[in-house]
CSV table of C-alpha atoms in Angstrom, one decimal:
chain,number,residue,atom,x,y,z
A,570,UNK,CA,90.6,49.4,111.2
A,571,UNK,CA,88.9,52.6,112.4
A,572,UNK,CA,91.1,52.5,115.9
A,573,UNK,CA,94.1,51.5,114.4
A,574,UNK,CA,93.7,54.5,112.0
A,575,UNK,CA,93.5,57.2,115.0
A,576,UNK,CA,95.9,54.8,117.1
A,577,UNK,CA,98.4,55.8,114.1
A,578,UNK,CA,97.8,59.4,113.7
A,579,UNK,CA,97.8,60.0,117.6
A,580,UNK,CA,101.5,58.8,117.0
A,581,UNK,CA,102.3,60.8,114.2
A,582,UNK,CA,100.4,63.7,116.4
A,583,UNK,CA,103.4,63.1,119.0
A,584,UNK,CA,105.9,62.8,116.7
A,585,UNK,CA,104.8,66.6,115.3
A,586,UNK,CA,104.6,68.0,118.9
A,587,UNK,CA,108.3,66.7,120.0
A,588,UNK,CA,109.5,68.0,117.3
A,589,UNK,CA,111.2,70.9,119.4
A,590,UNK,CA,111.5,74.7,118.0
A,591,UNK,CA,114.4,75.4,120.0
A,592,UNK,CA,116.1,72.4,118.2
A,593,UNK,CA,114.9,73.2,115.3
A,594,UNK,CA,116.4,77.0,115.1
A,595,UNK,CA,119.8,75.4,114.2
A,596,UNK,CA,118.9,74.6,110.7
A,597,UNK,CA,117.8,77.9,110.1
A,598,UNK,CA,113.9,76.6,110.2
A,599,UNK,CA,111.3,78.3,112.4
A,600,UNK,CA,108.9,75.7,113.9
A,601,UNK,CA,105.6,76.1,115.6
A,602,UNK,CA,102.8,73.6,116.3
A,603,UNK,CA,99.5,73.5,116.7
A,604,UNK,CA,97.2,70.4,117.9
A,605,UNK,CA,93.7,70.7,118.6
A,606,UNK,CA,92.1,68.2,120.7
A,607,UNK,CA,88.3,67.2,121.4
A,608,UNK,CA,86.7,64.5,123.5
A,609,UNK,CA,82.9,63.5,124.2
A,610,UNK,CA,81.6,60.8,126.1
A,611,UNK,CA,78.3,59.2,127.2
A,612,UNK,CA,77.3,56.7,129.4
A,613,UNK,CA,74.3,54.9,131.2
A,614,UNK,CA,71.2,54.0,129.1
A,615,UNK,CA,73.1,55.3,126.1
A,616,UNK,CA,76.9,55.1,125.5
A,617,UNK,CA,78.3,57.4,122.9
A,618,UNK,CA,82.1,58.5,122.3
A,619,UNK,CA,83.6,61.1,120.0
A,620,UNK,CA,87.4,61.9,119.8
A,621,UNK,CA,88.5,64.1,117.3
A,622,UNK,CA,92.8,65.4,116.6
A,623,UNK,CA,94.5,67.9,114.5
A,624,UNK,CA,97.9,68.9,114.3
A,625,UNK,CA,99.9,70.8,112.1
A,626,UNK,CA,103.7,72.0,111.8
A,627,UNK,CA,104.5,74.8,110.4
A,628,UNK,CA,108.6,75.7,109.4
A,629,UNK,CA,109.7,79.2,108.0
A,630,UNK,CA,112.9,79.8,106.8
A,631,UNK,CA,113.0,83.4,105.0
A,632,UNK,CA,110.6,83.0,101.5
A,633,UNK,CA,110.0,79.3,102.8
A,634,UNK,CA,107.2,77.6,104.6
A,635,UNK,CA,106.6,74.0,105.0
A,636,UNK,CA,103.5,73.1,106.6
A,637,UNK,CA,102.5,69.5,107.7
A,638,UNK,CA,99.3,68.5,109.0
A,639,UNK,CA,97.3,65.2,110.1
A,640,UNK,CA,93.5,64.8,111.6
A,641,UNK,CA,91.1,62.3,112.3
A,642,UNK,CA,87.6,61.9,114.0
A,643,UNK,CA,86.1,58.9,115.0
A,644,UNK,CA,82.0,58.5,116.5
A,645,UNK,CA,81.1,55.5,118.3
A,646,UNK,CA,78.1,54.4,120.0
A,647,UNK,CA,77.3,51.2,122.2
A,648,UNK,CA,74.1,49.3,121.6
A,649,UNK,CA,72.7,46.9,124.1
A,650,UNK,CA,69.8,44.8,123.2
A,651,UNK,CA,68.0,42.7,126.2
A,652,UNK,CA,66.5,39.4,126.4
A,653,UNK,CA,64.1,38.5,129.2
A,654,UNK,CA,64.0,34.7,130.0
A,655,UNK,CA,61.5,32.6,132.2
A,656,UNK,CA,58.2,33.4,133.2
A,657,UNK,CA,56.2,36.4,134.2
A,658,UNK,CA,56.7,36.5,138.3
A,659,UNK,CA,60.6,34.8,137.2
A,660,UNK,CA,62.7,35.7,135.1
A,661,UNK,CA,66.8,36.2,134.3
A,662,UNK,CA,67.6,39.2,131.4
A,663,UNK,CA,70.8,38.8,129.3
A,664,UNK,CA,72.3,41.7,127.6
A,665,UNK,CA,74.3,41.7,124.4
A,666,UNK,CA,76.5,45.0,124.3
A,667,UNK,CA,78.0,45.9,120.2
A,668,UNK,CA,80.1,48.9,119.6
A,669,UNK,CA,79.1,50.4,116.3
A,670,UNK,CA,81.6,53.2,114.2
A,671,UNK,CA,79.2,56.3,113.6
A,672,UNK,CA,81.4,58.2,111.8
A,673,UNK,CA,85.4,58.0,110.8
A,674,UNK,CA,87.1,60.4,109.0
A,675,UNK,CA,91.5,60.5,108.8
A,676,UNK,CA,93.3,62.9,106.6
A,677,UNK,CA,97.5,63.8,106.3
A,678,UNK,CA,98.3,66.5,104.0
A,679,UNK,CA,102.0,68.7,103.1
A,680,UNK,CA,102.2,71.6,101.6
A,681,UNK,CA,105.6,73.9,100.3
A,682,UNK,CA,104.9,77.7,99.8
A,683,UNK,CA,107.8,80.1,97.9
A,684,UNK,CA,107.0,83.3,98.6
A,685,UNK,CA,107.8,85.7,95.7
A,686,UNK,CA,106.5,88.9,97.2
A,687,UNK,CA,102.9,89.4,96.8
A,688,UNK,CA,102.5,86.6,94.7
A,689,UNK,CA,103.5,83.2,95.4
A,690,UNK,CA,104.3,79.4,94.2
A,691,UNK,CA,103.3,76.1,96.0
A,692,UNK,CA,103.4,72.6,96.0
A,693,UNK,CA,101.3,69.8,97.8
A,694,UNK,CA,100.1,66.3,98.3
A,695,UNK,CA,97.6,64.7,100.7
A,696,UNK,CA,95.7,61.8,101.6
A,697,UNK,CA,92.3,61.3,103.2
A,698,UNK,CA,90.1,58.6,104.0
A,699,UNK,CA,86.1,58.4,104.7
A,700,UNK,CA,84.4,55.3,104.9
A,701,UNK,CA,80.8,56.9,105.5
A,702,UNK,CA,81.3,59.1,102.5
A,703,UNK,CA,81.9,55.7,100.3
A,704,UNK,CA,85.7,56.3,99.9
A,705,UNK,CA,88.6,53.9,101.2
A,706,UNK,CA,91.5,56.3,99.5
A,707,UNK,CA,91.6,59.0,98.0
A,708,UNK,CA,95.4,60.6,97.0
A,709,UNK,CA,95.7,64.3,95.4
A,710,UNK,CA,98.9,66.2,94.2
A,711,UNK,CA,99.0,70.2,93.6
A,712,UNK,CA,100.4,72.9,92.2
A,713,UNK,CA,100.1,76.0,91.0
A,714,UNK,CA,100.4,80.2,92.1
A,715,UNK,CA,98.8,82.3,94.5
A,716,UNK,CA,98.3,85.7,95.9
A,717,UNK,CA,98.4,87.1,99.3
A,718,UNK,CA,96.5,90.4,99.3
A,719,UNK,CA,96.3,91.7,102.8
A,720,UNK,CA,98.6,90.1,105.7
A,721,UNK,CA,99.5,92.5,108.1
A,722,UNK,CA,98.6,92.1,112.9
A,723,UNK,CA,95.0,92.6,111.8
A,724,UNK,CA,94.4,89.9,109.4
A,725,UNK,CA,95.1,88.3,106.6
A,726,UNK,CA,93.6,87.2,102.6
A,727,UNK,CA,95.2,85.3,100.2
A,728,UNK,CA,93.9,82.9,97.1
A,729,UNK,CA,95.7,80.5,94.8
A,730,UNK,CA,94.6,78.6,91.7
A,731,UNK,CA,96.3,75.1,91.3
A,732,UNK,CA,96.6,72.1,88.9
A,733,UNK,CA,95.6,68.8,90.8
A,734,UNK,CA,95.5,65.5,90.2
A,735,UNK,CA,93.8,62.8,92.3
A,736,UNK,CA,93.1,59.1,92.8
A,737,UNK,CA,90.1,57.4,94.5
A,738,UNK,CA,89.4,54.2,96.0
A,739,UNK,CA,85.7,53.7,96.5
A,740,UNK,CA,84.4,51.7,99.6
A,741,UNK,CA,82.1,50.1,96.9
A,742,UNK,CA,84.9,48.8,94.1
A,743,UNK,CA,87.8,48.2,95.8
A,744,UNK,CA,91.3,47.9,93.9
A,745,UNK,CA,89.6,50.1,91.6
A,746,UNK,CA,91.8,53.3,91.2
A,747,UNK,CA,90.0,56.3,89.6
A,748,UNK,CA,92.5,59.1,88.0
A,749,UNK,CA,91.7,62.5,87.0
A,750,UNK,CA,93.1,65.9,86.2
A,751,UNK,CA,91.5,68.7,88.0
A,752,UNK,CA,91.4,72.4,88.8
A,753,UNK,CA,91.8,73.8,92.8
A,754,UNK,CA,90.9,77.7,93.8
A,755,UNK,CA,91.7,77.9,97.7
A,756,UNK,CA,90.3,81.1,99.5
A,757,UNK,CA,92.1,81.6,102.9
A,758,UNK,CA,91.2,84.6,105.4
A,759,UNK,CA,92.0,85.2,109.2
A,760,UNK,CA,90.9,88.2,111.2
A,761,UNK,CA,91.8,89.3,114.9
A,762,UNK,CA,88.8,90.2,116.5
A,763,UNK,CA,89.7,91.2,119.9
A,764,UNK,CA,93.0,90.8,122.1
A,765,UNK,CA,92.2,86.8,122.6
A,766,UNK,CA,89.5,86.2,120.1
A,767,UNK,CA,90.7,85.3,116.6
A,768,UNK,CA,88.5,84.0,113.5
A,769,UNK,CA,89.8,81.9,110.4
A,770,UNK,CA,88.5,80.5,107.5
A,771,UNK,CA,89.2,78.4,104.1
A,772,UNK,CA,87.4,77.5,101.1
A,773,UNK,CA,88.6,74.6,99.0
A,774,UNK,CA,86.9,74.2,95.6
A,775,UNK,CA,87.7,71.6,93.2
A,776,UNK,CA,86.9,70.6,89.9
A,777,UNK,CA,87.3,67.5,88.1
A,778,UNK,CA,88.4,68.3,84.3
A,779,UNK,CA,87.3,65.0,83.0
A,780,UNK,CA,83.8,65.1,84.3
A,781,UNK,CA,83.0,68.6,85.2
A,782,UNK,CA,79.8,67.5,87.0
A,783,UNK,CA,82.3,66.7,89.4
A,784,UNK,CA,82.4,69.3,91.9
A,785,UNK,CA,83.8,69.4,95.3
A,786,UNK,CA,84.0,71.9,97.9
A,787,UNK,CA,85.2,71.6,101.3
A,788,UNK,CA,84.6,75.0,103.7
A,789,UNK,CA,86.1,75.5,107.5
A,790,UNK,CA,85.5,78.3,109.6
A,791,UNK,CA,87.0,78.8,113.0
A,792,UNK,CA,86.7,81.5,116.5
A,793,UNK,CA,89.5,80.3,118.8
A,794,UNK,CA,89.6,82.1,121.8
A,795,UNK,CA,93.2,82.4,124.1
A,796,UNK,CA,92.9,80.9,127.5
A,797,UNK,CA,96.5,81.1,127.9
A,798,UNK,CA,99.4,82.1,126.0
A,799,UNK,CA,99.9,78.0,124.8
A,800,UNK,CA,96.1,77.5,125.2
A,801,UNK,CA,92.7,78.4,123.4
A,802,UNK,CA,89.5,76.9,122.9
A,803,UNK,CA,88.2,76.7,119.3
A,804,UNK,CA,84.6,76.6,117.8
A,805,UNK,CA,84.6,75.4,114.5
A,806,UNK,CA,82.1,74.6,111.4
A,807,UNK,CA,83.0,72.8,107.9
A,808,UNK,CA,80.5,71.9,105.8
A,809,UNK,CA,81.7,69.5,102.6
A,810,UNK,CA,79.7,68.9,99.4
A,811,UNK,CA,80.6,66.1,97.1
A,812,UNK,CA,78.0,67.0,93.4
A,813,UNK,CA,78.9,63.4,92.6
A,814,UNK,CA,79.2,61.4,95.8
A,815,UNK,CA,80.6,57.9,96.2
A,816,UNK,CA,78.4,54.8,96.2
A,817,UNK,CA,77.4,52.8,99.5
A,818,UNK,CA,76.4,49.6,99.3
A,819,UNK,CA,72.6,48.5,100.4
A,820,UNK,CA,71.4,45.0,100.7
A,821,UNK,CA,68.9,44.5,97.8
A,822,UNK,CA,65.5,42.7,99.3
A,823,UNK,CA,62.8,41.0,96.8
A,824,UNK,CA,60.1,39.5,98.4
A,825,UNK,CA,61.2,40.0,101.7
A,826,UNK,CA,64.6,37.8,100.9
A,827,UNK,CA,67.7,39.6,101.0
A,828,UNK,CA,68.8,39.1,96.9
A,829,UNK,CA,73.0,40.9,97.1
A,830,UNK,CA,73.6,44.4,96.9
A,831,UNK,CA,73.0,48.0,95.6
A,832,UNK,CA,75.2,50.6,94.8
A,833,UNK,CA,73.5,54.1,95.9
A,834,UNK,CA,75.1,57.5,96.4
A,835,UNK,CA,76.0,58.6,99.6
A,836,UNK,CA,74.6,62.0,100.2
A,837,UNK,CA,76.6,65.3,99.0
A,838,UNK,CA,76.7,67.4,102.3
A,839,UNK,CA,78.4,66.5,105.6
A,840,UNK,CA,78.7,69.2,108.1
A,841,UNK,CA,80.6,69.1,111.2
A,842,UNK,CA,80.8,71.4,114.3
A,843,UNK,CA,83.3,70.9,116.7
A,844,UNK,CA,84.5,71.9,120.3
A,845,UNK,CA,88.1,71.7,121.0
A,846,UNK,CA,91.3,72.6,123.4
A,847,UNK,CA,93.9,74.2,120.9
A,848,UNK,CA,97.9,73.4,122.0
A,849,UNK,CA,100.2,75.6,121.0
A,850,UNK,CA,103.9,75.0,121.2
């Protein structure tokens, strides 16, 4: 499910990037895209691969902006166990090699901005899906008014306070759909450093109106530094809290027998830090 996931969003990634500025000019839409790409790999006595992709199109047409955007990171490792067979002075060793998902995490979100001077109106949806957090789906729809206070070639500020309302699927009661109303304050900043080095960051808080104990917060900072005038390399840290997280299901043991399952929160932080080659078209 996991590789079929990024297999689909590595297409939707393609689709984004083919989408041509220079075609796009004749509907009196300004196009630019961004896709950020990151790759580890181990092998030998321990085998470990990470793959991680963003992208995001952005149009402009006068007070306009449309911005769509789609990511996904997927941790895997290979485990090989060994089993000696024979005698001491003979012997034959089979190994047994199982791929096991560390960590998968797939997101797609839109977003509509009208720009009424300083002040502003938007519109959004998205979807997002993390297993290892103990959710299968969740689904959120926005809107509300913002504010940008500084935007000029040094950097820019803007925040926004919204009206959301989502829909969860747990890992741990699926075909279960929780709705709720909810509250979103988004903080956004960028600042130009030096000629090629450029910082960003954005704080997403929300608040679940029908349990207030429900807090969420979900903060990404960024340095990307130019390589080229289509290439940069970007550092980046996010670090998500969740006050109420999903459940996870744990085999229940009495007596040493394994006796079903247990629900038990998953914990509220994940952080994540990031090394990746920054396209931009």
């Amino acid at each position: 499910m996991a590789s079929r996931s990024f297999v689909a969003l590595a297409a939707l990634a393609g689709t984004l990037i083919a989408t041509s500025p220079a075609s796009a000019q004749d509907s009196g839409w300004s196009w630019d895209n961004s896709t950020e790409l990151g790759f580890v790999t181990t092998s030998g006595n321990a085998s470990q691969t990470t793959l991680s992709l963003k992208s995001s199109l952005t149009g402009t047409s006068g007070p306009n902006t449309f911005k769509v955007g789609i990511g996904g990171l997927r941790a895997s490792s290979e485990l090989t166990t060994r089993r000696a067979e024979g005698t001491q002075g003979s012997f034959t060793v089979t190994e047994t090699t199982t791929e096991v998902t560390a960590a998968s995490n797939y997101y797609a979100r839109a977003r509509y901005d009208r720009d009424l001077g300083e002040a502003f109106l938007f519109s959004g949806a998205g979807w997002e899906r993390n297993t290892f957090a103990g959710f299968q789906n969740r689904y959120s729809a926005v809107a509300g008014v913002g504010r940008t206070w500084v935007d000029n070639d040094s950097g820019r500020f803007k925040t926004d306070l919204g009206g959301t309302f989502t829909v969860q699927e747990d890992v741990q009661t699926p075909g279960e759909n929780d709705g709720f109303g909810g509250i979103r304050v988004t903080i956004e900043g960028a600042r130009t450093l030096t000629e090629t080095t450029d910082f960003e960051t954005e704080f997403v808080l929300d608040e679940n109106l029908n349990d207030t104990d429900d807090v969420r917060f979900d903060w990404l900072s960024s340095i990307a530094v130019a390589l080229t005038d289509g290439l940069a390399l970007k550092t980046s840290y996010q670090l998500v809290f969740d006050n109420q997280p999903a459940l996870l299901s744990v085999p229940l043991f009495t007596g040493g027998t394994e006796n079903g399952t247990v629900g038990v929160p998953s914990a509220q932080f994940d952080s994540l830090v990031t090394l990746s080659l920054v396209i931009k078209l």
